[in-house]
Short mmCIF file of C-alpha atoms in Angstrom, two decimals:
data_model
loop_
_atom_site.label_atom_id
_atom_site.label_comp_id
_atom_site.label_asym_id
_atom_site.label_seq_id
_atom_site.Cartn_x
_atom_site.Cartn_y
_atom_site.Cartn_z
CA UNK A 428 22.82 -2.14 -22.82
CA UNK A 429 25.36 0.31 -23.82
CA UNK A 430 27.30 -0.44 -27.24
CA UNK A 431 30.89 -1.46 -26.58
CA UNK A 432 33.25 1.22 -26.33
CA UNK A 433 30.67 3.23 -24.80
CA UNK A 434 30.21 1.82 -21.27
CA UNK A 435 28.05 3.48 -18.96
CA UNK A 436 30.33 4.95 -16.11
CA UNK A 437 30.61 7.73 -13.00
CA UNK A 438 28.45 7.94 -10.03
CA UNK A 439 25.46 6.00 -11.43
CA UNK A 440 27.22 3.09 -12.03
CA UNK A 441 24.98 2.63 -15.30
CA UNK A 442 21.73 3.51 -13.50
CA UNK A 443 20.39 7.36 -13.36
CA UNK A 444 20.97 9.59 -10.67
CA UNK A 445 18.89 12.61 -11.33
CA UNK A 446 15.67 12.69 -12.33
CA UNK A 447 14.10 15.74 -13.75
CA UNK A 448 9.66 15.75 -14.25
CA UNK A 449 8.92 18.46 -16.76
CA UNK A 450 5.18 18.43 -15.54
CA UNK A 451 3.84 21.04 -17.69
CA UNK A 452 5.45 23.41 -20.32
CA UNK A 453 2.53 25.90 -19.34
CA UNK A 454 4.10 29.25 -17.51
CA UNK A 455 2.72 32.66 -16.76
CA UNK A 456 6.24 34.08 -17.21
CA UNK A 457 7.49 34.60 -21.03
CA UNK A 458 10.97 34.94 -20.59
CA UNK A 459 13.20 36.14 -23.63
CA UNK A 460 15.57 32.84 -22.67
CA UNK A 461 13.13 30.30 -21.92
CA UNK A 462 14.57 27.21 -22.44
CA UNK A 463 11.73 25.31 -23.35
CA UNK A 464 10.74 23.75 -27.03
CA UNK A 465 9.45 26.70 -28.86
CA UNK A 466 6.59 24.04 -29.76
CA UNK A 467 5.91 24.09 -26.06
CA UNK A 468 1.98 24.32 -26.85
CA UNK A 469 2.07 20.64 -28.61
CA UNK A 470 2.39 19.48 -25.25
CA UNK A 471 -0.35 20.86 -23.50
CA UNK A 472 -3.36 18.25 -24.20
CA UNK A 473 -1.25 14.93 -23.51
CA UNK A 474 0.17 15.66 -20.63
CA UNK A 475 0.76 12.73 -17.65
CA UNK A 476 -1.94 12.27 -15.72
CA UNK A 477 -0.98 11.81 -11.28
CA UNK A 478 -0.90 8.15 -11.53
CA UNK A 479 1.22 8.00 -14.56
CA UNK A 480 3.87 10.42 -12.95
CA UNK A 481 3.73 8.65 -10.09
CA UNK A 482 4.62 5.15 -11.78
CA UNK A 483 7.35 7.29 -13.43
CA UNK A 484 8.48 8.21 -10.41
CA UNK A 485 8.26 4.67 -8.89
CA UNK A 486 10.18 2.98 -11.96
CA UNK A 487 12.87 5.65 -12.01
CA UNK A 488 13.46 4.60 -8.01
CA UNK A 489 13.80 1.07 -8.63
CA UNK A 490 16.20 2.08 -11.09
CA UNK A 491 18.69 4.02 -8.78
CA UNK A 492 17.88 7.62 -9.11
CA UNK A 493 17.83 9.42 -5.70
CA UNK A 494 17.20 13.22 -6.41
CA UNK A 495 14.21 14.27 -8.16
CA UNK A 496 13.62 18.15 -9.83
CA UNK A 497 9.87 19.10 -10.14
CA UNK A 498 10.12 21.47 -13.10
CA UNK A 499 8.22 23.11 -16.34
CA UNK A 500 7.28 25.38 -17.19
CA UNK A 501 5.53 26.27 -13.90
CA UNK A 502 5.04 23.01 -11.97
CA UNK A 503 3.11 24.81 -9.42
CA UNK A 504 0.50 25.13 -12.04
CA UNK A 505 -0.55 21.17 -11.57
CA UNK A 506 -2.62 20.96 -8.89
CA UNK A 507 -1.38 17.24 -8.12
CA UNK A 508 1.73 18.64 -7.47
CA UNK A 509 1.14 18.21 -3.39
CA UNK A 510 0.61 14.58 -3.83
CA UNK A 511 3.43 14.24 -6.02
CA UNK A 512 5.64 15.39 -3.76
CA UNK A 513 4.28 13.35 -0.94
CA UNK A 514 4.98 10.25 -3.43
CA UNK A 515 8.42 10.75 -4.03
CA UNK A 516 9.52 11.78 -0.40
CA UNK A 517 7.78 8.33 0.43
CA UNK A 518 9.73 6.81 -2.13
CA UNK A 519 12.97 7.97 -0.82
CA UNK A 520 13.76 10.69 -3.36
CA UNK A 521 15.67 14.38 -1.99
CA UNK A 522 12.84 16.55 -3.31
CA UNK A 523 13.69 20.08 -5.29
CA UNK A 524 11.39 22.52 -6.55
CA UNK A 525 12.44 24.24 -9.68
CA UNK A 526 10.02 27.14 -9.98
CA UNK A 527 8.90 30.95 -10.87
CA UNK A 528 7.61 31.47 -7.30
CA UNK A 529 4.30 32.28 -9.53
CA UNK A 530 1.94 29.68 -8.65
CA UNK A 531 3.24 29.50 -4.88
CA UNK A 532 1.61 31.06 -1.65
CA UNK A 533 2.28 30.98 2.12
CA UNK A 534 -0.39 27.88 2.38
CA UNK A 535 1.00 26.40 -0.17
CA UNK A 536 4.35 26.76 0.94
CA UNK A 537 3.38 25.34 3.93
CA UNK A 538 1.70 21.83 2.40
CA UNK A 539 4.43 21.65 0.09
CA UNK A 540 6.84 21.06 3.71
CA UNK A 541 3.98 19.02 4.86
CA UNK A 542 4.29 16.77 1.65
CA UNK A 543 8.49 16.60 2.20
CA UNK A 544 9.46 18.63 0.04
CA UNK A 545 13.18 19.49 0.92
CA UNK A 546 14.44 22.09 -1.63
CA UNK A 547 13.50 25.17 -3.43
CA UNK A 548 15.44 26.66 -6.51
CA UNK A 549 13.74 29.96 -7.12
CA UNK A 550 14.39 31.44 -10.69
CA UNK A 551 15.17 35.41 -10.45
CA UNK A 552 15.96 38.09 -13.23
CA UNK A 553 16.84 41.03 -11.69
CA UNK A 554 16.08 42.85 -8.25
CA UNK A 555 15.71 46.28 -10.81
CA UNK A 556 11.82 46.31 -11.93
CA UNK A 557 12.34 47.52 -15.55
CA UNK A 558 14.82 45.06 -16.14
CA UNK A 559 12.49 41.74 -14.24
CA UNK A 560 9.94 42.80 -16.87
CA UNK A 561 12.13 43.64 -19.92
CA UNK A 562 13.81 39.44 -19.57
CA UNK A 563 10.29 37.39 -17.85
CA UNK A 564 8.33 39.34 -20.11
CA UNK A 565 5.85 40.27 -17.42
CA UNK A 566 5.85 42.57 -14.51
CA UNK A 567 6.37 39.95 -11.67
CA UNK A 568 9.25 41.36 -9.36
CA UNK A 569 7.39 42.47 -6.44
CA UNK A 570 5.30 38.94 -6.31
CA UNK A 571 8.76 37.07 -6.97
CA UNK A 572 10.35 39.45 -4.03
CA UNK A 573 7.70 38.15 -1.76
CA UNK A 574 7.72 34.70 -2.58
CA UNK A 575 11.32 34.55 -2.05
CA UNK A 576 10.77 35.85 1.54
CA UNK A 577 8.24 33.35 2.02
CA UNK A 578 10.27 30.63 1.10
CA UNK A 579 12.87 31.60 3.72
CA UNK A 580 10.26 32.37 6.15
CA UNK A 581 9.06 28.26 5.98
CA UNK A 582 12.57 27.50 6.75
CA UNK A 583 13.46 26.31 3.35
CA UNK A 584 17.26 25.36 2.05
CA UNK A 585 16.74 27.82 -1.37
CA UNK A 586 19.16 28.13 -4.05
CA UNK A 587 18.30 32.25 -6.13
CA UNK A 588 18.38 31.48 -9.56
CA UNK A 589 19.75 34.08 -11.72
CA UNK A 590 20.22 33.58 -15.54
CA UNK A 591 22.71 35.93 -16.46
CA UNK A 592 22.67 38.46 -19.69
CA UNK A 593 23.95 41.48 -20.73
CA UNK A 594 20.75 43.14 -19.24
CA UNK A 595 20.98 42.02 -15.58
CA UNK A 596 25.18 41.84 -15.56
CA UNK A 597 26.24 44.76 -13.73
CA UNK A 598 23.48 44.42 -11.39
CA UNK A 599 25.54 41.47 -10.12
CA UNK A 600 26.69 43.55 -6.60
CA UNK A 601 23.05 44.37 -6.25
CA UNK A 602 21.52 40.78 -6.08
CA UNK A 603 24.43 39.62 -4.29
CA UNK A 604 23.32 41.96 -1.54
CA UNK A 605 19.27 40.89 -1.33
CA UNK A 606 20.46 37.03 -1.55
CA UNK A 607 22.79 37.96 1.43
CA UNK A 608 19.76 39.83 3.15
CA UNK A 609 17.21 37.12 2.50
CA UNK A 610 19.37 34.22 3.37
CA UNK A 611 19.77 32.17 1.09
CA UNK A 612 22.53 29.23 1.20
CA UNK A 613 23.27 29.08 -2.53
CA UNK A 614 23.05 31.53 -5.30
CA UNK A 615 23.27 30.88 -8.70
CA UNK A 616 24.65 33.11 -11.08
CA UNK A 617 24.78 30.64 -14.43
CA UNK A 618 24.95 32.62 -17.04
CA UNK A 619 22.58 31.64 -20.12
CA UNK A 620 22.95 29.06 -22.16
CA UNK A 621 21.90 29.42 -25.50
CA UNK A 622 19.10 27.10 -26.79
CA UNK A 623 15.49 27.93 -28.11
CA UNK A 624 14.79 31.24 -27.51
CA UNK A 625 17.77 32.06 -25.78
CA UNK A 626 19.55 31.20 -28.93
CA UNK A 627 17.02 33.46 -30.87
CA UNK A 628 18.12 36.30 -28.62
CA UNK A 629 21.67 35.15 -28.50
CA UNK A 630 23.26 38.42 -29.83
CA UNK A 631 21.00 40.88 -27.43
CA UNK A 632 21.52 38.41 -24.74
CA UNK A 633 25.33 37.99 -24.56
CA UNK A 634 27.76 40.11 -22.01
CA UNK A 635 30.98 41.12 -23.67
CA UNK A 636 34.22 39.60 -22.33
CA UNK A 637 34.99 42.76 -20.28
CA UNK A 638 31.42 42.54 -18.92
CA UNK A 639 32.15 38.68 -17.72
CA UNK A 640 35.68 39.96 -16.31
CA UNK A 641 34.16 42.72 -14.14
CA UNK A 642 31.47 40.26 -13.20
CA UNK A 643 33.74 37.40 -11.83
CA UNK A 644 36.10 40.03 -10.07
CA UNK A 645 32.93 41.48 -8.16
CA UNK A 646 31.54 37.90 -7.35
CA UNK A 647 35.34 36.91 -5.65
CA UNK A 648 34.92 40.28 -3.94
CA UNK A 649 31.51 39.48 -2.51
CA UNK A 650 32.64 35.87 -1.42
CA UNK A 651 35.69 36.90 0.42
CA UNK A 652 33.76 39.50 2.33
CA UNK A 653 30.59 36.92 2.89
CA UNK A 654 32.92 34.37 3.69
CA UNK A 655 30.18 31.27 4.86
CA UNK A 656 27.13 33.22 4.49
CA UNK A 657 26.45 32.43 1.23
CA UNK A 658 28.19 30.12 -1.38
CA UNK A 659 27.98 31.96 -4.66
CA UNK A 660 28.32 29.81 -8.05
CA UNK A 661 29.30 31.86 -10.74
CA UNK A 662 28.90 30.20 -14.15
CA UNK A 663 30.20 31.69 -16.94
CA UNK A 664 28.92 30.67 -20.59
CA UNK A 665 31.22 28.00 -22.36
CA UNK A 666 31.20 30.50 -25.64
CA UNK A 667 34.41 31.61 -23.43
CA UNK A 668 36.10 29.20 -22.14
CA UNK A 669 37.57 27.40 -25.44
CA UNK A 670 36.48 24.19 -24.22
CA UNK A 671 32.98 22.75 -24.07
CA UNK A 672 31.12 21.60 -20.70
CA UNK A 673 30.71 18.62 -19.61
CA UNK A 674 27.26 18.21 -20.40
CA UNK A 675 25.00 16.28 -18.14
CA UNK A 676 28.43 13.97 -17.56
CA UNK A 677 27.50 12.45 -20.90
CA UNK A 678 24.76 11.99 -22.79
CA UNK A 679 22.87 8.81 -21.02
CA UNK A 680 25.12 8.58 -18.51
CA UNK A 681 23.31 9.96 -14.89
CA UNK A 682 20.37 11.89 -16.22
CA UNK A 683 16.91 11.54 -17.33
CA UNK A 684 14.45 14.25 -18.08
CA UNK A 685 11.00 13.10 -18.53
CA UNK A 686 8.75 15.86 -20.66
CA UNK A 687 4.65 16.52 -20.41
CA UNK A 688 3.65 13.96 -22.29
CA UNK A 689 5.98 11.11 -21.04
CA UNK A 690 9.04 11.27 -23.74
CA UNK A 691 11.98 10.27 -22.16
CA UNK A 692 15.27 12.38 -23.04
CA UNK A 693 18.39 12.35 -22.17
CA UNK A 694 18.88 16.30 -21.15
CA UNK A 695 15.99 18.36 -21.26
CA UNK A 696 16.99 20.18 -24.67
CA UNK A 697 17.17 16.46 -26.61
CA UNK A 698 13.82 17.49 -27.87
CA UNK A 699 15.61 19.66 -30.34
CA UNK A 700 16.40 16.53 -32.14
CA UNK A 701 13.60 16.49 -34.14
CA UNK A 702 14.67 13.47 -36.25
CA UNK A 703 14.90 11.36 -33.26
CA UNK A 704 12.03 9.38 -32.09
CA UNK A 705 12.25 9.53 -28.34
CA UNK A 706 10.64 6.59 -26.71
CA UNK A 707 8.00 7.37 -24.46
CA UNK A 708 7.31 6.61 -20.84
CA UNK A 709 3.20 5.19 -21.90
CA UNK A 710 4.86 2.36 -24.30
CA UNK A 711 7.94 1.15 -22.57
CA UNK A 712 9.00 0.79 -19.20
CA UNK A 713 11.98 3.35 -18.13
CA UNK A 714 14.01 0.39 -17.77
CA UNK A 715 14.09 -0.64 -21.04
CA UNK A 716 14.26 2.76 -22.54
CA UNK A 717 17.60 3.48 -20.23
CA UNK A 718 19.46 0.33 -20.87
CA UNK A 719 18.36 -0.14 -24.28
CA UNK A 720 16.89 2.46 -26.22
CA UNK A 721 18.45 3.46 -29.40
CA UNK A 722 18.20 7.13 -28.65
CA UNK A 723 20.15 6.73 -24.81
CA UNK A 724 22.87 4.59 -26.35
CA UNK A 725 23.44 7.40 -29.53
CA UNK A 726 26.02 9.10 -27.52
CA UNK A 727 27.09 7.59 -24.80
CA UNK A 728 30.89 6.54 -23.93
CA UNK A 729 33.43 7.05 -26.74
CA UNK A 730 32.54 5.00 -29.65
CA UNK A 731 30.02 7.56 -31.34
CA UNK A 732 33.30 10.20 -31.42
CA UNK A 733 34.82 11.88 -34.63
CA UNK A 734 38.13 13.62 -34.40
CA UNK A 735 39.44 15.75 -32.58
CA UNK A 736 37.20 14.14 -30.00
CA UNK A 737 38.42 10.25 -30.34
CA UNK A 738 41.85 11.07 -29.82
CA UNK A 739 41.54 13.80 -27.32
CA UNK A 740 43.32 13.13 -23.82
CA UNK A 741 40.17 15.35 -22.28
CA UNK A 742 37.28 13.10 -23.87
CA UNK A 743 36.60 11.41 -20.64
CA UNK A 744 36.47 15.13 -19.07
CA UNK A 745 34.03 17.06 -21.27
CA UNK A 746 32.29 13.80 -23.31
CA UNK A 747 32.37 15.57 -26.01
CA UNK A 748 30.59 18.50 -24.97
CA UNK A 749 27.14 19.31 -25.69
CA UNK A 750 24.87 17.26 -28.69
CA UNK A 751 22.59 19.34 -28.52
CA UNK A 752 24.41 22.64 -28.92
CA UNK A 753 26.56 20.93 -31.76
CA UNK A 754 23.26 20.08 -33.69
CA UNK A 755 22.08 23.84 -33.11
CA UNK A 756 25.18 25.49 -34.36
CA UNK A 757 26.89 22.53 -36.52
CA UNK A 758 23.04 21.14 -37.95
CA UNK A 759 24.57 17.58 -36.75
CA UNK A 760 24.70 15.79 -33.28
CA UNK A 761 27.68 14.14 -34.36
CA UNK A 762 30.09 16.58 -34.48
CA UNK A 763 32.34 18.15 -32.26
CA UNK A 764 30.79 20.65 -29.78
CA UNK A 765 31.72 23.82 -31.31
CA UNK A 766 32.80 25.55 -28.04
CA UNK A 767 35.66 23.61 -27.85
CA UNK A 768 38.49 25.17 -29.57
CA UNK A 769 39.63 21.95 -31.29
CA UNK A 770 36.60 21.99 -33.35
CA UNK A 771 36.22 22.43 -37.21
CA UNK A 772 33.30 24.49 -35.98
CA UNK A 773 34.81 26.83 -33.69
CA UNK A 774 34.06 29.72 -35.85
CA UNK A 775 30.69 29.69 -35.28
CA UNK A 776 31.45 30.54 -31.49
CA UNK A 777 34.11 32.84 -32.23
CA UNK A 778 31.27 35.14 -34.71
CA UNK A 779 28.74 35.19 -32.27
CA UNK A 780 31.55 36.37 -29.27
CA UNK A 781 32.42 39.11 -31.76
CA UNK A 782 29.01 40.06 -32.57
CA UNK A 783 28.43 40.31 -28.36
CA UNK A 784 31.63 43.01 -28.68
CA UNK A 785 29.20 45.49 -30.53
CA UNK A 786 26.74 48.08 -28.46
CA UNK A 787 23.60 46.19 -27.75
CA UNK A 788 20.73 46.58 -30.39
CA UNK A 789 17.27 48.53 -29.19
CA UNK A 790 15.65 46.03 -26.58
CA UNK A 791 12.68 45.83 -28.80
CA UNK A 792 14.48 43.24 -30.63
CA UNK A 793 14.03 40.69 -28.01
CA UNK A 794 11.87 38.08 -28.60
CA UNK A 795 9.76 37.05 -26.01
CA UNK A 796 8.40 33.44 -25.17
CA UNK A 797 4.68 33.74 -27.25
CA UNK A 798 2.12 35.12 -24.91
CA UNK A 799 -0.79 33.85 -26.57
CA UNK A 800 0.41 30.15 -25.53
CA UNK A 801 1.53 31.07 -22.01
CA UNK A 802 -0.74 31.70 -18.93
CA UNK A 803 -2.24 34.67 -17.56
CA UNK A 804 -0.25 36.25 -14.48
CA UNK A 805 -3.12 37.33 -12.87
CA UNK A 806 -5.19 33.73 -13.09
CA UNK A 807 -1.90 31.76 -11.55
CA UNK A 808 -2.91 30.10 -8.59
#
């Protein structure tokens, strides 16, 4: 169990609530903020076979967790995805689909509902062509277009996607309008967070502060005038805010990610840890490796804290902040998030929010998820 001082707490009451299955790091897309390990190919020949995500699935249930993301990569690219679906609707799980819309068609769509699945989040880039293929690295709007109309057309609840850069910013009004036209209850502008290759492209990727100030005045615009028609999150990056997120509600605390080949993290960027052994779903049952796995007790509660954090009256708000992006920028999990502006690190943030001030480099610059480890656009499914 949890260390003292670091008590499990919030809505899981100790147990998980969300479960997220990474089924394959495979994708046809090669986005330029991908957020998945940049040694995404290492995966590839040990992934989970159906029965051993479905014990996975099983375990996680008995545990508590009631909402389950199918993600990747492209999870559409396992075939077994149909009858994992089926599995965890039987087991009681709200079903979501985290996907490219690459991979999906109208029959598939349609078994998919068969199978229960409830939800689909549908990531986006950009409803300008140039700009689709400049951030997924691919030229994929017109399929994504359609799939999106599909996906309304089967009657699904949908939440648009839309990672948000300095490239796709001020097309904000624009894919306000088509998520308006489609349909769809929830969109999602969250702009990027900065890990793996997203942090590579950090300084092309950034808006400027005036850029996120026009952006947040036109999304208030657009809900006023949509009123109920569509719920519009607008997330703005914590480089800005002076105070970290509160990052999966704590490390340990309601989330577990489980990757291809059955390591089980806490968040699905833990793997950046690389001097971490994270226990692993084929050697110890998920009950043991929640309640008393080294790696899920690391940072959980208080205890772990240095100062400012240990003394801060808004530790029990933000946890911290994020281990992962302290190890990133800092080069330790242990410290401070450096978003928050109480940190001894909170220069780093301020540097790269003054380097996102300049005039954007040539977009050549960008570096691309490799396409020599994706998977061909035109042999998805």
């Amino acid at each position: 169990m949890a260390k003292a001082g670091s008590e499990l707490r919030l809505d899981g009451n100790g147990n998980p609530v969300w479960l997220l299955l990474e089924l394959t790091y495979q994708c046809p897309l090669q986005c330029v903020f991908c957020s998945n390990p940049r040694n995404f190919a290492d995966y590839r020949r040990n992934e989970l076979s159906t029965a051993e995500w479905i014990d996975v699935m099983r375990q996680a249930r008995e545990l508590g967790a009631m909402q389950i993301g199918f993600s990747g990569g492209e999870p559409t690219l396992r075939k077994d995805l149909e009858i994992l679906v089926a599995e965890a609707d039987r087991l009681g799980y709200y079903t979501n689909l985290i996907t490219s819309g690459i991979g999906l068609t109208d029959a598939r769509l349609r078994a998919l509902k068969d199978a229960g699945l409830r939800h689909i989040q549908l990531g986006f880039q950009s409803t300008d062509k140039a700009t689709a293929h400049q951030l997924a690295g691919v030229d994929c709007l017109e399929r994504k277009l359609g799939m999106a109309r599909a996906i309304k057309a089967q009657g699904f609840p949908m939440v648009l996607n839309v990672p948000i850069t300095r490239q796709n910013i001020g097309q904000i009004p624009q894919i306000i309008d088509f998520a308006a036209e489609l349909g769809v209850e929830y969109l999602e502008l969250a702009n990027v967070q900065y890990y793996n290759w997203a942090l590579l492209n950090r300084e092309q990727l950034m808006p400027t502060r005036e850029e996120l100030l026009r952006a947040e005045a036109q999304v208030q615009e657009a809900r006023k005038r949509l009123g109920e028609r569509l719920t519009i999150f607008f997330v703005i990056p914590d480089y800005y805010e002076g105070r970290p997120k509160a990052c999966m509600n704590g490390w340990g605390a309601i989330h577990l990610t489980i990757a291809p080949n059955g390591n089980v993290l806490p968040c699905s960027q833990a793997s950046s840890f690389k001097d971490l052994e994270f226990p692993n779903v084929r050697q110890q049952p998920l009950s043991e490796i929640w309640h008393d796995s080294p790696v899920f007790n690391l940072y959980r509660g208080d205890a772990w804290m240095p100062e400012p954090c240990r003394s801060c009256d808004e530790k029990e708000k933000d946890f911290g902040g994020c281990r992962c992006q302290a190890l990133l920028l800092t080069g330790s999990g242990d410290n401070t998030d450096p978003a928050c502006s109480k940190s001894p690190h909170h220069h780093l943030i301020q540097q790269a929010v003054e380097l996102a001030q300049q005039p954007p480099q040539p977009t050549g610059t960008l570096i691309a998820r490799h396409a020599s480890q994706g998977v061909n656009l035109e042999t998805a499914p």
